[in-house]
PDB file of C-alpha atoms in Angstrom:
ATOM      1  CA  MET A   1      31.697  13.250 -27.836  1.00 46.00           C
ATOM      2  CA  GLU A   2      28.743  11.895 -30.095  1.00 49.00           C
ATOM      3  CA  GLU A   3      25.680  10.995 -27.987  1.00 48.00           C
ATOM      4  CA  PRO A   4      24.882   7.329 -28.267  1.00 48.00           C
ATOM      5  CA  LYS A   5      21.382   6.665 -29.726  1.00 49.00           C
ATOM      6  CA  ASP A   6      20.042   5.231 -26.610  1.00 48.00           C
ATOM      7  CA  MET A   7      20.995   8.195 -24.462  1.00 52.00           C
ATOM      8  CA  SER A   8      17.021   8.946 -23.677  1.00 59.00           C
ATOM      9  CA  PHE A   9      16.674   5.426 -22.027  1.00 65.00           C
ATOM     10  CA  VAL A  10      19.906   5.885 -19.943  1.00 62.00           C
ATOM     11  CA  GLU A  11      18.847   9.195 -18.915  1.00 68.00           C
ATOM     12  CA  GLN A  12      15.561   8.087 -17.991  1.00 71.00           C
ATOM     13  CA  PHE A  13      17.101   5.010 -16.207  1.00 68.00           C
ATOM     14  CA  VAL A  14      19.575   7.069 -14.315  1.00 64.00           C
ATOM     15  CA  LYS A  15      16.826   9.699 -13.177  1.00 70.00           C
ATOM     16  CA  GLU A  16      14.662   7.073 -11.761  1.00 72.00           C
ATOM     17  CA  LYS A  17      17.504   5.128  -9.988  1.00 66.00           C
ATOM     18  CA  VAL A  18      19.387   8.492  -8.772  1.00 67.00           C
ATOM     19  CA  PRO A  19      16.519  11.283  -8.411  1.00 66.00           C
ATOM     20  CA  ASP A  20      18.728  13.786  -6.398  1.00 69.00           C
ATOM     21  CA  LEU A  21      21.045  14.438  -9.211  1.00 66.00           C
ATOM     22  CA  SER A  22      21.201  17.941 -10.314  1.00 72.00           C
ATOM     23  CA  GLU A  23      21.186  18.607 -14.226  1.00 72.00           C
ATOM     24  CA  LYS A  24      24.688  19.525 -14.338  1.00 73.00           C
ATOM     25  CA  LYS A  25      25.912  16.293 -12.306  1.00 74.00           C
ATOM     26  CA  LEU A  26      23.547  14.132 -14.404  1.00 68.00           C
ATOM     27  CA  GLU A  27      24.905  15.521 -17.606  1.00 72.00           C
ATOM     28  CA  LYS A  28      28.280  14.719 -16.738  1.00 73.00           C
ATOM     29  CA  GLN A  29      27.392  11.248 -15.477  1.00 68.00           C
ATOM     30  CA  LEU A  30      25.688  10.360 -18.658  1.00 65.00           C
ATOM     31  CA  LEU A  31      28.782  11.346 -20.714  1.00 68.00           C
ATOM     32  CA  ASP A  32      31.169   9.454 -18.521  1.00 67.00           C
ATOM     33  CA  LEU A  33      28.760   6.417 -18.374  1.00 61.00           C
ATOM     34  CA  TYR A  34      30.494   4.275 -20.961  1.00 54.00           C
ATOM     35  CA  GLN A  35      33.889   5.185 -19.734  1.00 59.00           C
ATOM     36  CA  LYS A  36      33.272   4.532 -15.966  1.00 58.00           C
ATOM     37  CA  PRO A  37      30.062   2.916 -15.052  1.00 52.00           C
ATOM     38  CA  ILE A  38      27.918   4.067 -12.132  1.00 50.00           C
ATOM     39  CA  LEU A  39      27.620   1.904  -9.111  1.00 53.00           C
ATOM     40  CA  LEU A  40      23.656   1.786  -8.644  1.00 51.00           C
ATOM     41  CA  LEU A  41      23.834  -0.583  -5.969  1.00 49.00           C
ATOM     42  CA  SER A  42      25.888  -1.424  -3.239  1.00 49.00           C
ATOM     43  CA  GLU A  43      27.992  -4.743  -3.749  1.00 49.00           C
ATOM     44  CA  LYS A  44      28.163  -5.162  -0.024  1.00 51.00           C
ATOM     45  CA  SER A  45      25.282  -7.719   1.482  1.00 52.00           C
ATOM     46  CA  GLY A  46      23.718  -7.228   4.512  1.00 54.00           C
ATOM     47  CA  LYS A  47      25.017 -10.749   5.997  1.00 57.00           C
ATOM     48  CA  VAL A  48      28.009 -10.167   8.368  1.00 58.00           C
ATOM     49  CA  LYS A  49      30.401 -13.048   7.893  1.00 61.00           C
ATOM     50  CA  LYS A  50      31.345 -14.654  11.157  1.00 63.00           C
ATOM     51  CA  LYS A  51      34.885 -15.135  11.803  1.00 63.00           C
ATOM     52  CA  LYS A  52      36.098 -18.437  12.356  1.00 63.00           C
ATOM     53  CA  GLN A  53      37.788 -18.731  15.957  1.00 65.00           C
ATOM     54  CA  LYS A  54      40.866 -20.466  16.010  1.00 65.00           C
ATOM     55  CA  LYS A  55      41.189 -23.351  18.556  1.00 60.00           C
ATOM     56  CA  SER A  56      43.828 -23.370  21.321  1.00 65.00           C
ATOM     57  CA  LEU A  57      46.669 -25.584  21.645  1.00 59.00           C
ATOM     58  CA  ARG A  58      44.973 -27.033  24.494  1.00 65.00           C
ATOM     59  CA  HIS A  59      41.671 -27.739  22.427  1.00 66.00           C
ATOM     60  CA  CYS A  60      43.888 -29.279  19.946  1.00 63.00           C
ATOM     61  CA  LYS A  61      45.503 -31.477  21.985  1.00 58.00           C
ATOM     62  CA  ALA A  62      42.118 -32.665  23.422  1.00 62.00           C
ATOM     63  CA  ASP A  63      40.976 -33.354  20.057  1.00 61.00           C
ATOM     64  CA  LEU A  64      43.764 -35.455  19.150  1.00 59.00           C
ATOM     65  CA  LYS A  65      43.448 -37.400  22.430  1.00 59.00           C
ATOM     66  CA  LEU A  66      39.585 -37.998  21.814  1.00 61.00           C
ATOM     67  CA  ALA A  67      40.503 -39.222  18.221  1.00 59.00           C
ATOM     68  CA  LEU A  68      43.171 -41.573  19.220  1.00 57.00           C
ATOM     69  CA  THR A  69      41.350 -43.184  22.188  1.00 58.00           C
ATOM     70  CA  GLN A  70      38.267 -43.612  20.084  1.00 64.00           C
ATOM     71  CA  ASN A  71      40.192 -45.802  17.680  1.00 69.00           C
ATOM     72  CA  SER A  72      41.084 -49.169  19.016  1.00 80.00           C
ATOM     73  CA  ASN A  73      42.102 -50.944  15.796  1.00 88.00           C
ATOM     74  CA  TYR A  74      45.878 -52.198  16.453  1.00 90.00           C
ATOM     75  CA  ALA A  75      46.927 -52.486  12.806  1.00 91.00           C
ATOM     76  CA  GLU A  76      46.187 -48.929  12.138  1.00 90.00           C
ATOM     77  CA  TYR A  77      48.593 -47.600  14.411  1.00 91.00           C
ATOM     78  CA  GLU A  78      51.359 -49.300  12.484  1.00 93.00           C
ATOM     79  CA  PRO A  79      52.503 -45.904  10.899  1.00 92.00           C
ATOM     80  CA  LEU A  80      52.893 -44.750  14.440  1.00 92.00           C
ATOM     81  CA  ARG A  81      54.925 -47.811  15.483  1.00 93.00           C
ATOM     82  CA  LYS A  82      57.234 -47.335  12.297  1.00 94.00           C
ATOM     83  CA  MET A  83      57.878 -43.594  13.105  1.00 94.00           C
ATOM     84  CA  TRP A  84      58.850 -44.334  16.584  1.00 92.00           C
ATOM     85  CA  SER A  85      61.125 -47.104  15.571  1.00 92.00           C
ATOM     86  CA  GLU A  86      62.980 -44.459  12.955  1.00 92.00           C
ATOM     87  CA  TYR A  87      62.990 -41.971  15.812  1.00 91.00           C
ATOM     88  CA  ILE A  88      64.582 -44.191  18.527  1.00 90.00           C
ATOM     89  CA  ARG A  89      67.126 -45.595  15.816  1.00 88.00           C
ATOM     90  CA  GLU A  90      68.253 -42.255  14.932  1.00 87.00           C
ATOM     91  CA  VAL A  91      68.986 -41.385  18.627  1.00 85.00           C
ATOM     92  CA  LEU A  92      70.676 -44.359  19.597  1.00 84.00           C
ATOM     93  CA  TYR A  93      72.740 -44.712  16.162  1.00 80.00           C
ATOM     94  CA  VAL A  94      73.400 -41.025  16.210  1.00 72.00           C
ATOM     95  CA  GLY A  95      76.568 -39.996  14.036  1.00 66.00           C
ATOM     96  CA  GLY A  96      76.167 -43.112  12.056  1.00 68.00           C
ATOM     97  CA  LYS A  97      77.522 -45.520  14.793  1.00 70.00           C
ATOM     98  CA  LYS A  98      77.032 -49.209  14.240  1.00 67.00           C
ATOM     99  CA  GLN A  99      76.981 -50.402  17.569  1.00 71.00           C
ATOM    100  CA  VAL A 100      74.736 -49.145  20.606  1.00 74.00           C
ATOM    101  CA  ASP A 101      76.411 -47.727  23.813  1.00 70.00           C
ATOM    102  CA  MET A 102      74.707 -49.182  26.531  1.00 74.00           C
ATOM    103  CA  LYS A 103      75.258 -46.447  28.902  1.00 74.00           C
ATOM    104  CA  MET A 104      73.938 -44.019  26.419  1.00 77.00           C
ATOM    105  CA  ALA A 105      71.004 -46.223  25.619  1.00 80.00           C
ATOM    106  CA  GLN A 106      69.958 -45.905  29.482  1.00 79.00           C
ATOM    107  CA  GLU A 107      69.772 -42.229  29.264  1.00 79.00           C
ATOM    108  CA  VAL A 108      68.015 -42.298  25.803  1.00 83.00           C
ATOM    109  CA  PHE A 109      65.267 -44.504  26.914  1.00 84.00           C
ATOM    110  CA  LEU A 110      64.655 -42.456  30.058  1.00 82.00           C
ATOM    111  CA  LYS A 111      64.089 -39.360  28.418  1.00 83.00           C
ATOM    112  CA  ALA A 112      62.859 -40.550  25.239  1.00 87.00           C
ATOM    113  CA  ASP A 113      59.154 -39.959  23.577  1.00 89.00           C
ATOM    114  CA  LEU A 114      57.622 -43.102  24.182  1.00 91.00           C
ATOM    115  CA  HIS A 115      54.417 -42.591  21.729  1.00 92.00           C
ATOM    116  CA  GLY A 116      54.358 -45.483  19.434  1.00 93.00           C
ATOM    117  CA  ALA A 117      56.569 -47.979  21.439  1.00 93.00           C
ATOM    118  CA  VAL A 118      55.248 -51.394  21.850  1.00 94.00           C
ATOM    119  CA  ILE A 119      55.323 -52.130  25.453  1.00 95.00           C
ATOM    120  CA  SER A 120      54.480 -55.074  27.574  1.00 95.00           C
ATOM    121  CA  VAL A 121      53.685 -54.840  31.340  1.00 94.00           C
ATOM    122  CA  ALA A 122      56.353 -57.394  33.181  1.00 92.00           C
ATOM    123  CA  LEU A 123      55.018 -56.949  36.588  1.00 91.00           C
ATOM    124  CA  SER A 124      52.223 -54.991  38.133  1.00 91.00           C
ATOM    125  CA  ASN A 125      50.076 -54.773  41.675  1.00 89.00           C
ATOM    126  CA  CYS A 126      47.273 -55.407  39.144  1.00 88.00           C
ATOM    127  CA  LYS A 127      47.992 -59.078  38.378  1.00 89.00           C
ATOM    128  CA  HIS A 128      45.195 -59.214  35.480  1.00 91.00           C
ATOM    129  CA  LEU A 129      47.563 -56.346  33.643  1.00 91.00           C
ATOM    130  CA  GLU A 130      50.633 -58.649  33.504  1.00 91.00           C
ATOM    131  CA  LYS A 131      51.825 -59.972  30.274  1.00 91.00           C
ATOM    132  CA  MET A 132      49.615 -57.357  28.454  1.00 94.00           C
ATOM    133  CA  LYS A 133      51.058 -55.902  25.551  1.00 95.00           C
ATOM    134  CA  GLY A 134      50.398 -52.911  23.150  1.00 95.00           C
ATOM    135  CA  THR A 135      51.440 -49.723  21.382  1.00 95.00           C
ATOM    136  CA  ILE A 136      51.585 -46.670  23.950  1.00 94.00           C
ATOM    137  CA  ILE A 137      49.235 -44.095  22.215  1.00 92.00           C
ATOM    138  CA  THR A 138      49.084 -41.469  25.081  1.00 90.00           C
ATOM    139  CA  GLU A 139      50.945 -40.997  28.107  1.00 90.00           C
ATOM    140  CA  SER A 140      50.073 -39.008  31.082  1.00 89.00           C
ATOM    141  CA  LYS A 141      51.842 -38.346  34.532  1.00 90.00           C
ATOM    142  CA  ASN A 142      50.713 -41.523  35.917  1.00 92.00           C
ATOM    143  CA  MET A 143      49.324 -43.426  33.299  1.00 93.00           C
ATOM    144  CA  PHE A 144      50.489 -45.408  29.724  1.00 93.00           C
ATOM    145  CA  GLN A 145      47.519 -45.712  27.572  1.00 93.00           C
ATOM    146  CA  ILE A 146      47.920 -48.666  25.053  1.00 94.00           C
ATOM    147  CA  VAL A 147      45.967 -50.044  22.135  1.00 93.00           C
ATOM    148  CA  THR A 148      46.249 -53.809  22.821  1.00 93.00           C
ATOM    149  CA  LEU A 149      46.676 -56.894  20.256  1.00 92.00           C
ATOM    150  CA  LYS A 150      43.116 -57.409  20.784  1.00 91.00           C
ATOM    151  CA  ASN A 151      42.107 -54.061  19.726  1.00 92.00           C
ATOM    152  CA  THR A 152      41.339 -52.882  23.201  1.00 91.00           C
ATOM    153  CA  ILE A 153      42.246 -49.464  24.853  1.00 91.00           C
ATOM    154  CA  ARG A 154      43.622 -50.070  28.192  1.00 92.00           C
ATOM    155  CA  ASN A 155      45.090 -47.444  30.882  1.00 92.00           C
ATOM    156  CA  ILE A 156      48.246 -48.953  32.665  1.00 93.00           C
ATOM    157  CA  PRO A 157      49.222 -47.429  35.949  1.00 94.00           C
ATOM    158  CA  LYS A 158      52.910 -46.581  35.987  1.00 92.00           C
ATOM    159  CA  LYS A 159      53.195 -46.792  39.766  1.00 90.00           C
ATOM    160  CA  ASN A 160      53.976 -50.327  41.129  1.00 90.00           C
ATOM    161  CA  SER A 161      54.298 -51.534  37.689  1.00 92.00           C
ATOM    162  CA  VAL A 162      57.612 -52.881  35.519  1.00 92.00           C
ATOM    163  CA  PHE A 163      57.432 -52.634  31.883  1.00 93.00           C
ATOM    164  CA  GLU A 164      59.505 -54.234  29.134  1.00 92.00           C
ATOM    165  CA  ILE A 165      60.186 -52.650  25.526  1.00 91.00           C
ATOM    166  CA  ILE A 166      62.131 -54.626  23.032  1.00 88.00           C
ATOM    167  CA  PHE A 167      63.632 -52.821  20.187  1.00 87.00           C
ATOM    168  CA  GLU A 168      65.617 -54.715  17.750  1.00 84.00           C
ATOM    169  CA  ASN A 169      68.428 -56.428  19.762  1.00 82.00           C
ATOM    170  CA  LEU A 170      67.867 -54.557  23.027  1.00 84.00           C
ATOM    171  CA  ARG A 171      65.711 -55.633  25.774  1.00 87.00           C
ATOM    172  CA  VAL A 172      64.767 -52.464  28.044  1.00 86.00           C
ATOM    173  CA  THR A 173      63.307 -52.594  31.310  1.00 87.00           C
ATOM    174  CA  ILE A 174      61.291 -49.436  32.744  1.00 86.00           C
ATOM    175  CA  PHE A 175      60.507 -49.198  36.101  1.00 88.00           C
ATOM    176  CA  GLY A 176      57.256 -47.284  36.165  1.00 87.00           C
ATOM    177  CA  ASP A 177      57.932 -45.302  39.303  1.00 86.00           C
ATOM    178  CA  GLN A 178      60.743 -43.465  37.555  1.00 83.00           C
ATOM    179  CA  TYR A 179      58.258 -42.300  34.947  1.00 84.00           C
ATOM    180  CA  CYS A 180      55.709 -40.962  37.260  1.00 86.00           C
ATOM    181  CA  ILE A 181      56.110 -37.524  35.992  1.00 84.00           C
ATOM    182  CA  LYS A 182      54.942 -35.507  32.659  1.00 82.00           C
ATOM    183  CA  PRO A 183      56.631 -36.708  29.613  1.00 77.00           C
ATOM    184  CA  SER A 184      58.069 -33.390  29.014  1.00 78.00           C
ATOM    185  CA  GLN A 185      59.772 -33.230  32.299  1.00 79.00           C
ATOM    186  CA  ARG A 186      61.639 -36.168  31.799  1.00 77.00           C
ATOM    187  CA  LEU A 187      63.841 -34.277  29.135  1.00 73.00           C
ATOM    188  CA  THR A 188      65.302 -31.932  31.970  1.00 73.00           C
ATOM    189  CA  LYS A 189      64.983 -34.318  34.949  1.00 71.00           C
ATOM    190  CA  LYS A 190      68.360 -35.894  36.309  1.00 71.00           C
ATOM    191  CA  PHE A 191      67.642 -39.369  37.294  1.00 66.00           C
ATOM    192  CA  LYS A 192      69.769 -41.168  40.188  1.00 64.00           C
ATOM    193  CA  ASN A 193      68.775 -44.642  39.358  1.00 57.00           C
ATOM    194  CA  TYR A 194      69.244 -46.244  35.783  1.00 56.00           C
ATOM    195  CA  ILE A 195      67.157 -48.658  33.681  1.00 60.00           C
ATOM    196  CA  PRO A 196      68.516 -51.631  32.549  1.00 60.00           C
ATOM    197  CA  VAL A 197      69.390 -52.046  28.778  1.00 60.00           C
ATOM    198  CA  LEU A 198      70.372 -55.504  27.841  1.00 53.00           C
ATOM    199  CA  PRO A 199      71.014 -57.479  24.471  1.00 57.00           C
ATOM    200  CA  VAL A 200      68.210 -59.868  23.765  1.00 59.00           C
ATOM    201  CA  VAL A 201      69.313 -63.667  24.239  1.00 48.00           C
TER     202      VAL A 201
END
């Protein structure tokens, strides 16, 4: 292999950067230089990248709840209301039914996810809450949290309260005392009483 013209410069450069090479190794490195470049400097930086910690499900739920409760604009929850309507319609008219079975509807509303449902307070021990209406944005064991038509966030106790949900041609009466359990537990709970589901007159 013919030596390149700038070999002297390369040789001097390699000797300065890698002074501990023997003559034999230096000669080999110089001959291989154009075929396999020598790594003179480390590509690794001294900075250690910090791994991003994944948030737990509990923290994600807390962030979502905080985001929801900070937004009190009723109009912005229209997608949530629309999603709930589609969900409850699919459950009520399962199998392509054209009419709702009232007995099945009672079971559906006892166990349904109510996030996005428009609910009104028919009766309550707290008289100032009666006739209040809004969209359910969060639900806990003892409380419905709604965003009202007046763009405010209100916490409505379930206990000693009666609620109404009107969906299409159905008027659903919900007794809050029956709902004083975690939403997830309603799916498996066997209810002794029923909730009235009547056609809207």
